[in-house]
Tab-separated table of C-alpha atoms and ligand atoms in Angstrom:
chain	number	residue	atom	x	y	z
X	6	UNK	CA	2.057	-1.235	12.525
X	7	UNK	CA	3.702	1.704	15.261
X	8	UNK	CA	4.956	3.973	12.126
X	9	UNK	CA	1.547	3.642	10.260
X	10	UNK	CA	-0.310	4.731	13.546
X	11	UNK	CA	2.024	7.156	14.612
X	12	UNK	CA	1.855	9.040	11.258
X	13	UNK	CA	-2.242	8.239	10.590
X	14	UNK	CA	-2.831	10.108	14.313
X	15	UNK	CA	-0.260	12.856	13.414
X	16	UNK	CA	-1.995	13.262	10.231
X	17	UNK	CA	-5.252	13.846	11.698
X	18	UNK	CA	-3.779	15.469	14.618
X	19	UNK	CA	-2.877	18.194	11.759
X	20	UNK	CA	0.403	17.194	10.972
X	21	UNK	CA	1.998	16.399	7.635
X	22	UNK	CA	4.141	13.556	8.509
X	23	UNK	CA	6.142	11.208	5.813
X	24	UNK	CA	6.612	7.226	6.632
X	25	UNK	CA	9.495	6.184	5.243
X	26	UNK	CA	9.213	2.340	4.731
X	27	UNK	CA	12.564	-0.126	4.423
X	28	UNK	CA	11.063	-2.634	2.542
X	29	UNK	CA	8.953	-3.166	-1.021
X	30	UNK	CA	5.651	-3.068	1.022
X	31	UNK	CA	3.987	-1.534	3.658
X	32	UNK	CA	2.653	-3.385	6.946
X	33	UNK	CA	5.901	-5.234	7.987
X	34	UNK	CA	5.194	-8.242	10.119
X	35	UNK	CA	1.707	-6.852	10.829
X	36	UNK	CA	0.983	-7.826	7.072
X	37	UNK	CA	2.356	-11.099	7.898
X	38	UNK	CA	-0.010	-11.558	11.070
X	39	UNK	CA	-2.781	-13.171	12.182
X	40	UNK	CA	-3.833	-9.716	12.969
X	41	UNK	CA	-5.479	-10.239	16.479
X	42	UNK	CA	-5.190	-7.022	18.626
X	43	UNK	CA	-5.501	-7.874	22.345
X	44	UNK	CA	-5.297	-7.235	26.001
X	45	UNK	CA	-5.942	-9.272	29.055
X	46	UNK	CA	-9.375	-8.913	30.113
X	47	UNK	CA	-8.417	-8.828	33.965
X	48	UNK	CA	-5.504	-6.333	34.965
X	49	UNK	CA	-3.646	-8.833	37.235
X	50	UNK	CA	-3.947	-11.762	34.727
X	51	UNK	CA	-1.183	-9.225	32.541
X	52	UNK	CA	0.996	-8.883	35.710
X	53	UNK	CA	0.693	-12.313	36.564
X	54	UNK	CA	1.169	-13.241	32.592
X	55	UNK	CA	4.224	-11.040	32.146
X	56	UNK	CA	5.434	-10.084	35.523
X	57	UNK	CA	8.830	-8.474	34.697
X	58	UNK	CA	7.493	-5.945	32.225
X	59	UNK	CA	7.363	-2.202	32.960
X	60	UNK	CA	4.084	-2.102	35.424
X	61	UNK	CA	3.446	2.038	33.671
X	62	UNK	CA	3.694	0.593	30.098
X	63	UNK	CA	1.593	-2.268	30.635
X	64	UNK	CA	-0.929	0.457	32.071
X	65	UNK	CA	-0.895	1.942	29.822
X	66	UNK	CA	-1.623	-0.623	26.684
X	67	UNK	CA	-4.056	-2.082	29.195
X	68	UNK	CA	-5.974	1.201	29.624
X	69	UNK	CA	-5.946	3.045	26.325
X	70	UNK	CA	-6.076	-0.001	23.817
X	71	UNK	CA	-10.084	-0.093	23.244
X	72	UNK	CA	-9.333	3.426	22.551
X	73	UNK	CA	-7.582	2.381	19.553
X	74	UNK	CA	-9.228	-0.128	17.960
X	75	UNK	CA	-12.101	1.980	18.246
X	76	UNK	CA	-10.089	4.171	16.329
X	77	UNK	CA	-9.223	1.842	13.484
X	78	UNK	CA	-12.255	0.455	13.648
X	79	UNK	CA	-13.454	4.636	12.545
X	80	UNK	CA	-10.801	4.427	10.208
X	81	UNK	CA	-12.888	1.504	8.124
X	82	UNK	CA	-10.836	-0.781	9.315
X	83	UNK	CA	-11.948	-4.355	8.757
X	84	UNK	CA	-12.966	-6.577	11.475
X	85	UNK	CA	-12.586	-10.559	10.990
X	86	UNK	CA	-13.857	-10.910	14.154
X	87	UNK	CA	-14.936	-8.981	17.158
X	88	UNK	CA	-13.396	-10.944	20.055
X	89	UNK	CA	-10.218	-13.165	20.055
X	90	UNK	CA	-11.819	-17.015	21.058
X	91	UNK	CA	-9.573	-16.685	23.791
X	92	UNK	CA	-12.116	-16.713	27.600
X	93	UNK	CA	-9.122	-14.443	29.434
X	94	UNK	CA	-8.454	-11.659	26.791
X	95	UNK	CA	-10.486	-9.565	24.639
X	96	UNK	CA	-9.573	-7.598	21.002
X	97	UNK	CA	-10.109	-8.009	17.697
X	98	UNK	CA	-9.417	-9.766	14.543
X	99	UNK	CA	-8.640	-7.629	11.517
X	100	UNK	CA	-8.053	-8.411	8.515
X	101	UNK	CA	-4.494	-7.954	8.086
X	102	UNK	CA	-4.721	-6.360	4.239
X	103	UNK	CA	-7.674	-4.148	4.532
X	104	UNK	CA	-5.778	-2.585	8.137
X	105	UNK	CA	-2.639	-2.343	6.169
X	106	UNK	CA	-4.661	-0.335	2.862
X	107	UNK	CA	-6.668	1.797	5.758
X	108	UNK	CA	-3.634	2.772	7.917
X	109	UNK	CA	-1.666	3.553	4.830
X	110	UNK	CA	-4.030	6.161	3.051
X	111	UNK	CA	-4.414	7.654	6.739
X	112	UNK	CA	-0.716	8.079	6.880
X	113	UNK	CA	-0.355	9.818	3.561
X	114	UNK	CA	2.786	9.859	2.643
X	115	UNK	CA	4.504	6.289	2.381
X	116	UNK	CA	8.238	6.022	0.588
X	117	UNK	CA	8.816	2.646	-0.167
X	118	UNK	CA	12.694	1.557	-0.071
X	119	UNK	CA	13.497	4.801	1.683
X	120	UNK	CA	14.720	5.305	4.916
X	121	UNK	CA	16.081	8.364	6.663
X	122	UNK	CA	19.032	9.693	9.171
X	123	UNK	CA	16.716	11.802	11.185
X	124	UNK	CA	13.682	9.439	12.023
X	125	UNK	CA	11.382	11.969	15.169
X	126	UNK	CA	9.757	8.095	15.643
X	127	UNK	CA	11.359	4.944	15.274
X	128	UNK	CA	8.956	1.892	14.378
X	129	UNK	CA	12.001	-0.279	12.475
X	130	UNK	CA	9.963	-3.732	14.499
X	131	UNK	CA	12.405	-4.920	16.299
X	132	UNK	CA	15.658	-6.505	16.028
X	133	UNK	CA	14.974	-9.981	14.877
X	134	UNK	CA	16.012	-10.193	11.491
X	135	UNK	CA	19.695	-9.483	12.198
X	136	UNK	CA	21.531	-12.761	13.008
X	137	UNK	CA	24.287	-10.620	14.828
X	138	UNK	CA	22.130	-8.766	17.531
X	139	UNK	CA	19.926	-11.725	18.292
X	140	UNK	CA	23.578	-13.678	19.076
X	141	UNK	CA	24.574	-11.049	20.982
X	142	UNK	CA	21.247	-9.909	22.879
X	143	UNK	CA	19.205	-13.419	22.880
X	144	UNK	CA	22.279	-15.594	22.614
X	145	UNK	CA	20.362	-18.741	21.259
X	146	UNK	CA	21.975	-22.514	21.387
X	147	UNK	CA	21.697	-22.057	17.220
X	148	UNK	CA	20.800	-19.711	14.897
X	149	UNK	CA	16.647	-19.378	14.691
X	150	UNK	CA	14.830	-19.017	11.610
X	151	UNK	CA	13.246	-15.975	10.961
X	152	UNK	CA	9.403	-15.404	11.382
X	153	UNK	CA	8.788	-12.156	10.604
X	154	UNK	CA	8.839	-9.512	7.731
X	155	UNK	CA	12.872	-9.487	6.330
X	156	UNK	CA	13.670	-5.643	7.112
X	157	UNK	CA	13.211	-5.138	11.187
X	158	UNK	CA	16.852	-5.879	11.595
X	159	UNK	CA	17.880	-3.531	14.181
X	160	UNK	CA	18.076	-0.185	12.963
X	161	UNK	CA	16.104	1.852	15.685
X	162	UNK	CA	17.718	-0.024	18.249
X	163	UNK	CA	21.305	1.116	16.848
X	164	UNK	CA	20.223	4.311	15.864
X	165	UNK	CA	18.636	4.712	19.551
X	166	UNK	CA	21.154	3.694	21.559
X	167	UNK	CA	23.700	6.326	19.631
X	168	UNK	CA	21.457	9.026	20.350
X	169	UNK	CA	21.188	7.926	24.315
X	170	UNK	CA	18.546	5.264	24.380
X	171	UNK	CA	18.830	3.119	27.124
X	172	UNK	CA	18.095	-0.505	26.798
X	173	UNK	CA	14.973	-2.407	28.263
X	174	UNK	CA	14.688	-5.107	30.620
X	175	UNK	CA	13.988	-8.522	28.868
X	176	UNK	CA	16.851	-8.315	26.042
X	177	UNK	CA	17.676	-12.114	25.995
X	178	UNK	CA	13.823	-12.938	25.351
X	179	UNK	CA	11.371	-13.161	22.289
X	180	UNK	CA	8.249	-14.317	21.148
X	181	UNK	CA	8.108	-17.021	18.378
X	182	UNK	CA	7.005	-20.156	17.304
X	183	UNK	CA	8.587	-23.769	17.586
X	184	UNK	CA	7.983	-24.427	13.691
X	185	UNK	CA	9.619	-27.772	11.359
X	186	UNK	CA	13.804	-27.369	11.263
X	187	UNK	CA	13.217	-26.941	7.584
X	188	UNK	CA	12.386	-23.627	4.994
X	189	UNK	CA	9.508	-22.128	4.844
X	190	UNK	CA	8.009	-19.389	2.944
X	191	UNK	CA	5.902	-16.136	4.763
X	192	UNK	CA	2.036	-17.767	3.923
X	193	UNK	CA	3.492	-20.596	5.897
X	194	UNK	CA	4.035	-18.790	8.648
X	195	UNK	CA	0.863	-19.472	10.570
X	196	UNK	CA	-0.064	-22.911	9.804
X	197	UNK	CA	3.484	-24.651	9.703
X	198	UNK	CA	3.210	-23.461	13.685
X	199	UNK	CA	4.048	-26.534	15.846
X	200	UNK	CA	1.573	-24.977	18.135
X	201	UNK	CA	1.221	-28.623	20.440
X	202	UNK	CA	4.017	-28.632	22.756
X	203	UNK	CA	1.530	-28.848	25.596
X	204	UNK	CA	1.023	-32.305	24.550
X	205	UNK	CA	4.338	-33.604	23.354
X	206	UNK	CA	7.576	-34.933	25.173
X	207	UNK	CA	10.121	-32.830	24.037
X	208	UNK	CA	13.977	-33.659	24.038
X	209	UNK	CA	16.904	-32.119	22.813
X	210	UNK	CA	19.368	-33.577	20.290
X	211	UNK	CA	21.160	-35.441	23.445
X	212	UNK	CA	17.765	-37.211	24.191
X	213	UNK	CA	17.308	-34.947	27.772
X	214	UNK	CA	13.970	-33.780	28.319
X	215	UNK	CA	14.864	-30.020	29.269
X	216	UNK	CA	11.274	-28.636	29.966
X	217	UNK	CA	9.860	-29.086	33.040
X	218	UNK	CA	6.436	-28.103	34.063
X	219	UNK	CA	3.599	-26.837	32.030
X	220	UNK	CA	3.744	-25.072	28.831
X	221	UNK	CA	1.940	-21.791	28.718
X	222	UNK	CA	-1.199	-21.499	26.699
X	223	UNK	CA	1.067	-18.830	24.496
X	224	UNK	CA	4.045	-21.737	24.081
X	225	UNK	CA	6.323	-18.655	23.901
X	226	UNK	CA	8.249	-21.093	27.491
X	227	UNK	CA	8.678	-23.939	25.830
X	228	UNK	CA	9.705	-21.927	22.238
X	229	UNK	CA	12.537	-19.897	24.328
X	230	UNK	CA	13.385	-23.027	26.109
X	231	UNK	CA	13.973	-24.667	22.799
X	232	UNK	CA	16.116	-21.818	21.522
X	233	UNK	CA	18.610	-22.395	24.866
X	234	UNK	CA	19.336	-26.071	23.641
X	235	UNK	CA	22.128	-27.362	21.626
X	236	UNK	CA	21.866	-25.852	17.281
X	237	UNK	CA	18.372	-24.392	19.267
X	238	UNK	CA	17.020	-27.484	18.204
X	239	UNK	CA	14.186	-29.918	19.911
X	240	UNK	CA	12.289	-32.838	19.222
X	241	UNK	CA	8.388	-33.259	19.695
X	242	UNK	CA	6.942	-36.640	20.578
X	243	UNK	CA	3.592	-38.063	20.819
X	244	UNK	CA	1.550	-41.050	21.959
X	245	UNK	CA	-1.010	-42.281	20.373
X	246	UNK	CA	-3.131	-39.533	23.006
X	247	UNK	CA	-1.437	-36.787	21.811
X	248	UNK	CA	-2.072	-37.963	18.444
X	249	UNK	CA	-5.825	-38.124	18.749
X	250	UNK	CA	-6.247	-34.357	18.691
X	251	UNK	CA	-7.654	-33.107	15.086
X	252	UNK	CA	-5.591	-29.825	15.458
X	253	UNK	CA	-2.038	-31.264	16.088
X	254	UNK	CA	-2.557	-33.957	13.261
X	255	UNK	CA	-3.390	-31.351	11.099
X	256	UNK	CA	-0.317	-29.139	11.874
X	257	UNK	CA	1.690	-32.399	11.781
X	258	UNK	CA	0.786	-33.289	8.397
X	259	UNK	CA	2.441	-30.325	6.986
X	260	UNK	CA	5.707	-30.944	9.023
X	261	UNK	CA	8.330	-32.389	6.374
X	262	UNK	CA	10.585	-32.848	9.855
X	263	UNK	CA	8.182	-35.843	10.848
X	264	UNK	CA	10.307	-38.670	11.626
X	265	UNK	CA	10.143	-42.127	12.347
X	266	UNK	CA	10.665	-43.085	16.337
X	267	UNK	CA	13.280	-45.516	15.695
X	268	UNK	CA	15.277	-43.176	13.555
X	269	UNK	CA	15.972	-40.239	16.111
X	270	UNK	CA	19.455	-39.488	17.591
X	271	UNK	CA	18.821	-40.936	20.765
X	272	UNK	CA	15.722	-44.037	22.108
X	273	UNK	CA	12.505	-42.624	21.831
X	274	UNK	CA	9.862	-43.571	24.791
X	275	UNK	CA	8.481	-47.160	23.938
X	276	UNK	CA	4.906	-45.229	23.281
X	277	UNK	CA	6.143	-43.179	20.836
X	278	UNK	CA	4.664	-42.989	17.770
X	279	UNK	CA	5.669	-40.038	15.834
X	280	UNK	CA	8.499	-37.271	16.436
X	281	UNK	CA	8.938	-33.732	14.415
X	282	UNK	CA	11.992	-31.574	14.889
X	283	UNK	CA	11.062	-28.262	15.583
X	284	UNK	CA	13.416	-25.050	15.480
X	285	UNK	CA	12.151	-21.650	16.774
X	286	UNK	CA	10.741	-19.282	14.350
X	287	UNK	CA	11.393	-15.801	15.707
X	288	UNK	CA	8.583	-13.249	15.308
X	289	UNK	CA	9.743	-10.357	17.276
X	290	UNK	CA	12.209	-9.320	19.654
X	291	UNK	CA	10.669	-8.848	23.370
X	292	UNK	CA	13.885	-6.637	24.765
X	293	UNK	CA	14.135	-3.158	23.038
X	294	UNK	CA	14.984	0.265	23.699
X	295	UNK	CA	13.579	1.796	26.600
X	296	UNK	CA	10.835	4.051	27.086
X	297	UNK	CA	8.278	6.245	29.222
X	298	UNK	CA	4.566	6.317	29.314
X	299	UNK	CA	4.977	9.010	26.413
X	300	UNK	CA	7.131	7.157	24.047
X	301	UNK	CA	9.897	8.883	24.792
X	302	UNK	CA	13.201	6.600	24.252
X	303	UNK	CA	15.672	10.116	24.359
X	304	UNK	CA	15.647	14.107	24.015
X	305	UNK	CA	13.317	14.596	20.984
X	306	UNK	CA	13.168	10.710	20.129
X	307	UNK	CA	10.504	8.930	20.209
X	308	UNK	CA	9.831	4.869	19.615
X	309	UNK	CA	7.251	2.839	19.534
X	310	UNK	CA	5.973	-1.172	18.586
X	311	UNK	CA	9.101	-3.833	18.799
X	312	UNK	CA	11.592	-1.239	18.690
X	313	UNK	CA	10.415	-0.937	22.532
X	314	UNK	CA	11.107	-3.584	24.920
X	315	UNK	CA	10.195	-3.631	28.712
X	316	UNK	CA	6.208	-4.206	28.195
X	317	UNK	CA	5.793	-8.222	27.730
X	318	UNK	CA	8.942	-9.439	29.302
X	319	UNK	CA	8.435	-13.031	31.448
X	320	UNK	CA	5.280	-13.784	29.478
X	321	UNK	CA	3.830	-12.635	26.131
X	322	UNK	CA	0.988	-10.142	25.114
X	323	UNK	CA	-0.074	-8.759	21.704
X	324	UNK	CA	2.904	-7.067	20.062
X	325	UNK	CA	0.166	-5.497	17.969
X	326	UNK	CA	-1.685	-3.813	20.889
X	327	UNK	CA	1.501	-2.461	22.028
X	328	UNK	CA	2.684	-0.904	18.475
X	329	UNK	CA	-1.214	0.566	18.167
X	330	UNK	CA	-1.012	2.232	21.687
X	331	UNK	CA	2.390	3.645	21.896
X	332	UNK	CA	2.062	4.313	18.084
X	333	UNK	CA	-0.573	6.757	18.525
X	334	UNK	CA	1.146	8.050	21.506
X	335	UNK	CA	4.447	8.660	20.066
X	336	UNK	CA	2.822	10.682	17.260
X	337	UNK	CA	1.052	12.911	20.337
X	338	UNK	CA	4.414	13.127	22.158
X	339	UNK	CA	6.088	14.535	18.922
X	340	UNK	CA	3.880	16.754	18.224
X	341	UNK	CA	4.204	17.998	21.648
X	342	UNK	CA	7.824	18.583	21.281
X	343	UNK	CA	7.715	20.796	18.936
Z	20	FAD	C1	2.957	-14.896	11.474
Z	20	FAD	C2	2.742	-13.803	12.489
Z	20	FAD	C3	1.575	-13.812	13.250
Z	20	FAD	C4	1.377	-12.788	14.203
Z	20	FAD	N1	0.181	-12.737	14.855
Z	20	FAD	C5	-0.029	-11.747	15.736
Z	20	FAD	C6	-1.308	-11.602	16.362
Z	20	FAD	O1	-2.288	-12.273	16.028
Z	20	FAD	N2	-1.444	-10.637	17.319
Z	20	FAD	C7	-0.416	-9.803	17.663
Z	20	FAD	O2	-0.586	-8.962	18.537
Z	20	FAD	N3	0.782	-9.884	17.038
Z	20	FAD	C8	0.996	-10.822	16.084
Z	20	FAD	N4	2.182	-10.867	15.423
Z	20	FAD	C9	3.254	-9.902	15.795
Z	20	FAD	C10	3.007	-8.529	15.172
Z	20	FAD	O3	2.974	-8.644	13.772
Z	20	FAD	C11	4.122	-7.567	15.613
Z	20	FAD	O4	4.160	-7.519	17.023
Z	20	FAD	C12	3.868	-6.154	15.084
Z	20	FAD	O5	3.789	-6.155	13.684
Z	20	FAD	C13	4.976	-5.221	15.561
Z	20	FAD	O6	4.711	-3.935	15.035
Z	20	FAD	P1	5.920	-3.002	14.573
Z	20	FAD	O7	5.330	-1.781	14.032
Z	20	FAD	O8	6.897	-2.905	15.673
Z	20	FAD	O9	6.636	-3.858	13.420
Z	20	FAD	P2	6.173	-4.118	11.912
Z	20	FAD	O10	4.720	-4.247	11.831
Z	20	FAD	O11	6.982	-5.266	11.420
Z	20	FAD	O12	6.623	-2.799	11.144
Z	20	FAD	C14	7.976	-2.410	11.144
Z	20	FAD	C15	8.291	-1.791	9.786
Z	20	FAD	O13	9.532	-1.097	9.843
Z	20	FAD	C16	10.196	-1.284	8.602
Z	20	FAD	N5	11.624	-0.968	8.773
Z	20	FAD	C17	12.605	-1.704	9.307
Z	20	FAD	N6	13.769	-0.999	9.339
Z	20	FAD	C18	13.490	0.227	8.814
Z	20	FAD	C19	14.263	1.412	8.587
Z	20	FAD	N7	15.561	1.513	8.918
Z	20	FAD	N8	13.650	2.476	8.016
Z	20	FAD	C20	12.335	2.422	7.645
Z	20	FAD	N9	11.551	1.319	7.830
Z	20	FAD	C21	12.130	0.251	8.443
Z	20	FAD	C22	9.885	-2.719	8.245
Z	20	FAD	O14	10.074	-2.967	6.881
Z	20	FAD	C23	8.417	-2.819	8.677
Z	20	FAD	O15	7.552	-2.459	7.603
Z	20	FAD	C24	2.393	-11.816	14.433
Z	20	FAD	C25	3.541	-11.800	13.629
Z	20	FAD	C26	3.716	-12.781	12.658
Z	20	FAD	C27	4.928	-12.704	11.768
């Protein structure tokens, strides 16, 4: 998403800039996505939502991101729907193909399997898909499966820390989803979601019930909670209440980890009626590489999208939003530098 902005503004900014793209396709994860683009409708519900995250970034997505979809939007870029269901933010949903075809004839020049030693913009999406960094940075209780596009495996993060990047606040966090402990494939992504937690007792392997409180409307808690616990493992249980709800039946149906009560590694609640074990899916890494309000992660380097951290730490907003503002203003900030 970040590299196909950056280089779609630089284009029309007058610039002839070349994408080069790791993998077989373009979009990355945004591809993958639901595709909703979104900010908090109120200012302080973002501070309040993620209150550890760079106040001047958050700003700043807050402030210029109606800017860009309006932008995409000129592009011809399709529109699903033009708010996000959701009473306390507002966006829109695209349709992840037609913004992928749109921001890629904008951009121009897209090389497939190519990559380059002297990126001006990294937009590599974040860490996630390299086992070794999320060990070392996130340090989970068991290795997570990966829910997210198979390239973003680190490389602007190594490549801008050896050029003088600093690192972001929020390294040990991501967003994700608690999804079944079992394979899936990338169409599965979204409705294999155990997206329920709020109305589950959830237990680790050792039977201890390790989340206390509510679980955010997001999940993203209870998902990084889950990662903390022993193989980053966790078991959902419901009552016959929690079973009532249409949604969570349906996303329970698909779960091949459902599992009779009686058979799970430690006694169930007498209620119980059915338990899933669930395994974080990681989407995209929240820590990054830090940056200012222009994109700028070191002399003449710029970053932008998961590459960055610092902007949703404690909470979670729209990774999309982010890589669309700082996108456009990395290409700005580039241009400027030269
Ligand atoms: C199932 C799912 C649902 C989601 N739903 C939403 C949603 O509704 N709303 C939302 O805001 N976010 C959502 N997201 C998250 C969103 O997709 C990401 O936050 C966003 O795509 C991040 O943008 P990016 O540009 O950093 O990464 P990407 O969009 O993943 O793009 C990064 C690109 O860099 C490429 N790359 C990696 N390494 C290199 C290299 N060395 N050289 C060249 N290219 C490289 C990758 O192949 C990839 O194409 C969802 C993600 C998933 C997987």
């Amino acid at each position: 998403m970040a590299g196909l902005c950056a280089a779609a503004h630089a284009r029309a900014l007058g610039a002839t800039p070349v994408v080069y793209e790791k993998g077989a396709r373009a979009g990355g994860s945004m591809l993958l996505s639901s595709c909703v683009i979104w900010r908090f409708r109120e200012w302080d519900d973002y501070r309040a939502e993620c209150p550890t995250g760079d106040e001047r970034l958050q700003r700043t997505v807050w402030e210029r991101l109606d800017d860009g979809i309006a932008w995409l939007e000129s592009l011809g870029a399709p529109v699903v729907r033009h708010e996000t269901g959701n009473p306390r933010t507002i966006g829109k949903r695209f349709d992840p193909r037609g913004l992928t075809e749109v921001l890629v004839a904008a951009a121009g020049d897209v090389r497939l399997e190519e990559t380059t030693d002297e990126p001006a913009i990294l937009a590599t999406g974040g860490f996630q898909g390299s086992p070794e960094l999320v060990a070392e940075h996130i340090d989970p209780g068991g290795r997570l499966r990966l829910r997210a596009n198979p390239w973003s495996t680190g490389d602007g993060l190594r490549y801008g820390l050896d050029r003088g990047a600093q690192l972001s606040a929020g390294m040990n966090e991501f967003y994700g989803r608690n999804m079944p402990d079992a394979d899936f494939t990338e169409a599965q992504f979204v409705p294999l979601a155990q997206l329920y937690g709020r109305v589950a007792r959830v237990f680790n392997e050792r039977g201890e019930e390790f989340f206390g409180g509510e679980v955010s409307w997001s999940e993203n808690d209870l998902v990084q909670a889950t990662a903390r616990q022993p193989d980053a493992l966790a078991w959902y249980l419901l009552d016959n209440a929690g079973f009532a709800d249409a949604e969570v039946k349906t996303r329970l149906a698909l779960a091949s980890t459902r599992t009779d009560p009686a058979k799970l590694p430690f006694a169930a609640p007498p209620d119980t009626i059915v338990a899933v074990r669930v395994k974080p899916g990681i989407t995209h890494t929240i820590g990054g590489l830090r940056i200012d309000e222009h994109a700028r992660a070191a002399d003449g380097l710029y970053a932008a999208g998961a590459d960055v951290g610092g902007i949703s730490t404690g909470g979670y907003a729209s990774g999309l939003a982010a890589a669309l503002v700082f996108g456009r203003i990395a290409a700005e900030s580039a241009l400027d530098s030269l």
